[in-house]
Coordinates of C-alpha atoms in Angstrom, one line a residue:
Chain A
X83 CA -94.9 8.1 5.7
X84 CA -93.1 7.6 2.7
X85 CA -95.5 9.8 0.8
X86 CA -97.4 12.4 2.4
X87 CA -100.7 10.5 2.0
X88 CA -101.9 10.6 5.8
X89 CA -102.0 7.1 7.1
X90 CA -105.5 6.5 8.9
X91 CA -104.7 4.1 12.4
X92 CA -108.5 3.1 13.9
X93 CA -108.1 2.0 18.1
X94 CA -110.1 0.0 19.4
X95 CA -110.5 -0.7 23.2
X96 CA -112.8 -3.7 23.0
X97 CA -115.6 -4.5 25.8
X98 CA -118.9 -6.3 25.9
X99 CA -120.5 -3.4 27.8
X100 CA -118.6 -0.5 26.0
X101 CA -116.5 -0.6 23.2
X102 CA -114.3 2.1 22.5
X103 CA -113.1 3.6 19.2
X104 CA -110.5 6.3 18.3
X105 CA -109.6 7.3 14.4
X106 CA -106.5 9.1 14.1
X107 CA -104.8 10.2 10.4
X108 CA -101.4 11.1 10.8
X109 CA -98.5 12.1 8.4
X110 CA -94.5 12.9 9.2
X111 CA -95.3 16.2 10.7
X112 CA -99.1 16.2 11.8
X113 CA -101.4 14.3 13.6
X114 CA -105.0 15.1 13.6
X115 CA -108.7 13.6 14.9
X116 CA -111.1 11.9 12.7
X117 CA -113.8 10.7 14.8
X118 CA -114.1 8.4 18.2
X119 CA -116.7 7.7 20.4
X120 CA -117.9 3.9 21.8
X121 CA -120.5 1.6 21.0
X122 CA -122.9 0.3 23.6
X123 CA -125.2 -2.2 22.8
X124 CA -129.0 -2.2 24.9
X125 CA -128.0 -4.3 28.3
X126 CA -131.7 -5.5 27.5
X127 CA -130.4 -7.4 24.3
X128 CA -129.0 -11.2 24.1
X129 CA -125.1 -11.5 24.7
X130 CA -125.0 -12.2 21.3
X131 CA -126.2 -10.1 19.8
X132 CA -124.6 -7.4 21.9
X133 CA -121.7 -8.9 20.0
X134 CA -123.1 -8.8 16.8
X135 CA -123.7 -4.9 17.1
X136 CA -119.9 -4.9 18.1
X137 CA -119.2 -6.2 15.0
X138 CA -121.1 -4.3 13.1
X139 CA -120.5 -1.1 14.4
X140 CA -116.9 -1.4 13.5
X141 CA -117.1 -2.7 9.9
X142 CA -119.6 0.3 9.4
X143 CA -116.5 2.3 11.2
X144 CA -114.1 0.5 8.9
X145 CA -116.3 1.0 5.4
X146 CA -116.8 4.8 6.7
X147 CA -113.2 5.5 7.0
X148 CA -110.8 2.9 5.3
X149 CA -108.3 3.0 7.8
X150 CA -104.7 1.7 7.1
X151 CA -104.5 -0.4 10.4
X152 CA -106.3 -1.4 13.3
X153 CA -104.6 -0.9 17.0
X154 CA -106.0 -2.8 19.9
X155 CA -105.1 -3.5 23.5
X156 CA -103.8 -6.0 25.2
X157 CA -105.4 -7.7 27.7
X158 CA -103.0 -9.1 31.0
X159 CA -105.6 -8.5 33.8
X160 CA -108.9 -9.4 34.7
X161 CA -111.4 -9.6 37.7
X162 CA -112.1 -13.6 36.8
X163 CA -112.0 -16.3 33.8
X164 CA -115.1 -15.9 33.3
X165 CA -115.1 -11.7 32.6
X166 CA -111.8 -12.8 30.7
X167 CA -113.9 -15.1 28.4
X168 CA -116.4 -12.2 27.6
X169 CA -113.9 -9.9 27.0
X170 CA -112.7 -12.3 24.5
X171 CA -115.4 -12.7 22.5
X172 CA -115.7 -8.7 22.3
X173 CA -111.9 -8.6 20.9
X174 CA -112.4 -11.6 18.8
X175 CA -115.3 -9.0 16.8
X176 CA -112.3 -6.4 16.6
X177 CA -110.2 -9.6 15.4
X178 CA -112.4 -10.3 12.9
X179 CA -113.5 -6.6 11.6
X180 CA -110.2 -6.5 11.0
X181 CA -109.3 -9.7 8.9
X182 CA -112.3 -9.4 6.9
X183 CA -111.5 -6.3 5.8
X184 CA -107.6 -7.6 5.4
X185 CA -106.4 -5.0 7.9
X186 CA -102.8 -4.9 9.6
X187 CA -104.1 -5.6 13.8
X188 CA -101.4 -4.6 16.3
X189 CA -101.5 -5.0 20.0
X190 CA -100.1 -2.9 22.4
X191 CA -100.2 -3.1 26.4
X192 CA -102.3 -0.4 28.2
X193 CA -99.1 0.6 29.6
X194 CA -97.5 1.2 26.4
X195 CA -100.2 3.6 25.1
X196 CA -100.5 5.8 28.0
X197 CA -96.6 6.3 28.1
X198 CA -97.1 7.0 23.7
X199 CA -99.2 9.9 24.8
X200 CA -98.4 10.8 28.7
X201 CA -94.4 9.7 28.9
X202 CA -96.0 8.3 31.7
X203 CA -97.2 4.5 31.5
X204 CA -99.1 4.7 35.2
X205 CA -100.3 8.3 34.1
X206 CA -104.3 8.7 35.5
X207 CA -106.9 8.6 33.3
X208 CA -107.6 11.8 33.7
X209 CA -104.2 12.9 32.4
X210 CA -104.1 10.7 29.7
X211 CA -107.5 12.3 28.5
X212 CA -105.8 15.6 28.8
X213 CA -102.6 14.4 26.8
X214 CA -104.7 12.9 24.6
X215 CA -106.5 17.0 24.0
X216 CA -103.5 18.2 23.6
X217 CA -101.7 16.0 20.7
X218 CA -104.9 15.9 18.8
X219 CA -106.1 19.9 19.3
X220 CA -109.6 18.8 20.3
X221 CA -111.8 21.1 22.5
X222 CA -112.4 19.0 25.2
X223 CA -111.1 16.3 26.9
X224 CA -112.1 13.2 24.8
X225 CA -114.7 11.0 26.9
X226 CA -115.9 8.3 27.8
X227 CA -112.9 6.7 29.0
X228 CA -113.2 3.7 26.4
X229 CA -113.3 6.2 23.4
X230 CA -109.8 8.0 25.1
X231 CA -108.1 4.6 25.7
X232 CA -109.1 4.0 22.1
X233 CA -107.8 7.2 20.7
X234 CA -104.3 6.6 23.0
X235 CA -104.1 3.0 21.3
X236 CA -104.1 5.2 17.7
X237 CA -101.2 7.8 18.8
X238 CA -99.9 4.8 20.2
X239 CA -99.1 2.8 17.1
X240 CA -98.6 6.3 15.1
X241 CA -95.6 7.0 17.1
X242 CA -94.4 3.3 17.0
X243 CA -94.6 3.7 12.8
X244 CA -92.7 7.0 13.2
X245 CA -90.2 5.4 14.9
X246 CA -89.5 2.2 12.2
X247 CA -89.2 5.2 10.0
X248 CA -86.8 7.2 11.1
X249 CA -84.6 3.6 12.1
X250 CA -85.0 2.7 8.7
X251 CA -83.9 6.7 7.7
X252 CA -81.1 6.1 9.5
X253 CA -82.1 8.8 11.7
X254 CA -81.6 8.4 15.1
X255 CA -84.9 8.6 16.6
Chain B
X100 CA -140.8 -31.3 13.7
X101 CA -144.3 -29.7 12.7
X102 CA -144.0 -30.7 9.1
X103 CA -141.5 -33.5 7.9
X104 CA -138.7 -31.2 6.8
X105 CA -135.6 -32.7 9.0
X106 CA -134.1 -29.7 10.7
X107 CA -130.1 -29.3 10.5
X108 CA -128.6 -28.5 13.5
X109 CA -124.4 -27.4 13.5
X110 CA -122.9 -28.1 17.0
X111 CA -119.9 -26.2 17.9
X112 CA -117.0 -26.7 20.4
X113 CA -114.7 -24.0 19.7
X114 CA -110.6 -23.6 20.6
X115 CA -108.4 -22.0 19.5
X116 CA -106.1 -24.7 18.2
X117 CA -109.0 -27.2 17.0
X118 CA -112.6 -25.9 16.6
X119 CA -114.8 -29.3 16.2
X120 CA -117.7 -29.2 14.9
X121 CA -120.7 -31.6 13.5
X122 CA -123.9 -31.7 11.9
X123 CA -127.3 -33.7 12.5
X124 CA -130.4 -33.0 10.2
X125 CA -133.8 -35.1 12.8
X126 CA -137.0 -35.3 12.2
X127 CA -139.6 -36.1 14.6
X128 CA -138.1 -39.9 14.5
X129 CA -134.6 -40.0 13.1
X130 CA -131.2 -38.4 13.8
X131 CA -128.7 -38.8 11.3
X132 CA -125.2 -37.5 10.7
X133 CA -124.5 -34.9 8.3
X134 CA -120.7 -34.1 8.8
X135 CA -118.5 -33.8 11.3
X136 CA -114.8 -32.9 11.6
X137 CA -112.3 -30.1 12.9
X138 CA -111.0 -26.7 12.3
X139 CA -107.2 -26.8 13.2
X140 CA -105.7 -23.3 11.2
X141 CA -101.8 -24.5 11.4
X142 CA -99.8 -23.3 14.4
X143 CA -97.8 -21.7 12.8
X144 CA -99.9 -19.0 11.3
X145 CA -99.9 -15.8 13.8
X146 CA -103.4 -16.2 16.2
X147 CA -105.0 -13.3 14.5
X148 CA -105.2 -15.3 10.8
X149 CA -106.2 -18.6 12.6
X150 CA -108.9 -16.9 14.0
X151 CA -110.2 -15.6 10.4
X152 CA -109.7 -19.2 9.6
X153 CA -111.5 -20.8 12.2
X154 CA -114.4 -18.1 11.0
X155 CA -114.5 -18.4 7.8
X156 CA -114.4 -22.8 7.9
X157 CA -117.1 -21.8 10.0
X158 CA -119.4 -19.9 7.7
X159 CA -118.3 -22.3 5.0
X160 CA -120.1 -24.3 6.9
X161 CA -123.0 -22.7 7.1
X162 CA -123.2 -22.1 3.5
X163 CA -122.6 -25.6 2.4
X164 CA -125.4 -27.2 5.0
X165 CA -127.7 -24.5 5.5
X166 CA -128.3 -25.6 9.1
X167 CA -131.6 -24.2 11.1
X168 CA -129.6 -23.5 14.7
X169 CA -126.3 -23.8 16.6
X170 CA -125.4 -25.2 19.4
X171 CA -122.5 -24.2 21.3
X172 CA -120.2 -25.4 24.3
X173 CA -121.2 -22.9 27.6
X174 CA -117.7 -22.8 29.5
X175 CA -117.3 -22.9 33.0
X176 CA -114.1 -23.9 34.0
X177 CA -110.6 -22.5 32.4
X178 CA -106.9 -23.1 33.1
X179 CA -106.5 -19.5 33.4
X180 CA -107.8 -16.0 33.0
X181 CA -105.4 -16.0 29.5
X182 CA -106.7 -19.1 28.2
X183 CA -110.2 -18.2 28.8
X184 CA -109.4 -15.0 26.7
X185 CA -108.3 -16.7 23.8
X186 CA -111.5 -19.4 24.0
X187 CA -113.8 -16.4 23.7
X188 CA -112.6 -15.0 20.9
X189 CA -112.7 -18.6 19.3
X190 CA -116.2 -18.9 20.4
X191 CA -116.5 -15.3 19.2
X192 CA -115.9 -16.6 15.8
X193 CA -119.1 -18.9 16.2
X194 CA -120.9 -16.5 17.9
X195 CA -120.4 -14.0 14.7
X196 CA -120.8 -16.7 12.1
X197 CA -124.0 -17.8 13.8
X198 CA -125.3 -14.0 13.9
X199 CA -124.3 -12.8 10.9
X200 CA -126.3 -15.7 9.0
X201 CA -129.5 -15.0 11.5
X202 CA -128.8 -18.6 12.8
X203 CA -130.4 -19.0 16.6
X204 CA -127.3 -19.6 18.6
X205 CA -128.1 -22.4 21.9
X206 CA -125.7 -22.7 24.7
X207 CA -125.5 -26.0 26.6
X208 CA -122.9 -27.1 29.4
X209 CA -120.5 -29.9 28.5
X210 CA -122.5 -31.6 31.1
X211 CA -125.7 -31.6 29.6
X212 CA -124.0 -32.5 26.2
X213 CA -122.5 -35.9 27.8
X214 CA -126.3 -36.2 29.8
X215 CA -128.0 -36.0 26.1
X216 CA -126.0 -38.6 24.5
X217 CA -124.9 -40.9 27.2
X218 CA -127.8 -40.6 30.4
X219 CA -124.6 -39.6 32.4
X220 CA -123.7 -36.4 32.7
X221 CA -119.5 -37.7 34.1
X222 CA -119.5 -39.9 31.0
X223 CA -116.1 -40.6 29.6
X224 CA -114.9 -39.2 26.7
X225 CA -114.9 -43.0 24.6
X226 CA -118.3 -43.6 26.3
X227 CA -119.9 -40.3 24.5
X228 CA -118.4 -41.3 21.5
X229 CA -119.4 -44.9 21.2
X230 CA -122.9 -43.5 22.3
X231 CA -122.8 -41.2 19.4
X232 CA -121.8 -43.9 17.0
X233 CA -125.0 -46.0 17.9
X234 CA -127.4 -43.0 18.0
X235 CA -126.0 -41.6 14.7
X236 CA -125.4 -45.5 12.9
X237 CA -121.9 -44.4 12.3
X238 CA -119.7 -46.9 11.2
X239 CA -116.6 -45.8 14.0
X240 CA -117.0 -43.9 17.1
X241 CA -116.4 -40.0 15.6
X242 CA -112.9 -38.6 16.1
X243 CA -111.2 -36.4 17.2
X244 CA -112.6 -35.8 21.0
X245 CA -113.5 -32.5 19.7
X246 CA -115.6 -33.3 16.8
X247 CA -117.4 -35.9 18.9
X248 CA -118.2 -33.0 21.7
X249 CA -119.1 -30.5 18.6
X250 CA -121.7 -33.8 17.4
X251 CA -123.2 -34.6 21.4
X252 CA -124.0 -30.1 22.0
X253 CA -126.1 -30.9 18.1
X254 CA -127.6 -34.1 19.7
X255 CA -128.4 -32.5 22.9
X256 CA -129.9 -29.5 20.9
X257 CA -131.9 -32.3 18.9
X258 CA -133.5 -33.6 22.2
X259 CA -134.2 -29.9 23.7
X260 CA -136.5 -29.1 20.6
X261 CA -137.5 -32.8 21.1
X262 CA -138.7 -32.0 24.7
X263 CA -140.4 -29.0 24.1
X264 CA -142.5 -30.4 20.9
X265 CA -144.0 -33.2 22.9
X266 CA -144.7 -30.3 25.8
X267 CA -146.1 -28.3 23.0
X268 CA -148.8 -31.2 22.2
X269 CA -149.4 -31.9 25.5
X270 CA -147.5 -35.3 25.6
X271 CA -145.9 -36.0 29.0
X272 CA -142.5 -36.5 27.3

């Protein structure tokens, strides 16, 4: 935010069924949608290379829209090791897209992105999809879930820059 | 083993402090060693650059050996939920380093690792690798553990293509 160049934050909400992604670009004053959606790989395709499609689709995301950083969740809950240890691998593809491609990654709690666009860090899903319409001016609601969680993991780390900014402005935030 | 081109196979135990790994090239009667060793990016490097690292040791790897498969550790028992997180996106790393170089990617239990080297599938640790010394001529028993485990999944692979050649020709194996 030092120059009016919009910085471009791309969310990710990683999972081996659905992964989630949300591209935000975002100056001092404005904060606007550039695309989100999720990737599914077939269920009738090998675990991995479900997780090569993962990979894939996000470096394609990544080479599409040069982001400046990469926000992902996460992870303190899960049904069992063994759903933990997929997960895992799914995240380590976001990991990785983002390393490759020499890309800041920052982590932030589910939590801590549904209070960055609800005030409210146990808000519902369906509010936070309606927050989320709101701050970005879209025409719907943005759906599925895993895209919305992606695009609240964006505003998320927007408004967590904003903030180092105006600390480092001197201006109390 | 149809024609007399040994076959290189790169097995992988992935972790997220050490990733071992080894290589075997066999034929239809011989097994030697290739390389073995570990992946250990220093601690004190934040976990998202010792993932690139154990990635791209890992497709360095690949380059250097051109192997024909991997083999890979299946897990089944974790500490906890958050340890199992970070071993799959270690094992993520493989998993993307075997797919993005079209390498078949084989899972085997530790279990059926120990049974491929040793005939027991509660072998000790210094029993699978003095076993792995004889079968491979090695001059010491491979260290660390890790490497060894990374050299008995190749091994095991090895004797699973063995198996199924000797089916293929209709030899009882």
């Amino acid at each position: 935010m030092h120059n009016q160049k919009p910085l471009v934050i791309l969310g990710i909400d990683p999972g081996t069924t659905i992964t989630g992604y949300g591209l935000i670009a975002f100056s001092a004053h404005s904060m606007r949608p550039i695309d989100y959606g999720c990737i599914k790989p077939p269920s009738k395709y090998p675990l991995h290379e479900r997780y090569l499609i993962i990979y894939e689709a996000l470096e394609q995301l990544i080479i599409l829209h040069r982001p400046d950083a990469i926000a992902i969740e996460t992870q303190f809950v899960y049904k069992n090791a063994q759903s933990a240890l997929k997960l895992g691998i799914a995240k380590g593809m976001a990991i990785l897209a983002a390393g490759k491609n020499k890309l800041p990654i920052h982590e932030y709690a589910p939590k801590e992105a549904k209070l960055a666009v609800s005030g409210k860090g146990s808000a519902s899903k369906q509010h936070v999809q309606r927050m989320i319409q709101l701050l970005l001016g879209l025409s719907t609601p943005p759906t599925p879930e895993d895209a919305a969680d992606a695009l609240s993991l964006a505003i998320c780390h927007a408004n967590h820059l904003k903030f180092q900014e105006k600390l480092r402005q001197g201006v109390h935030p």
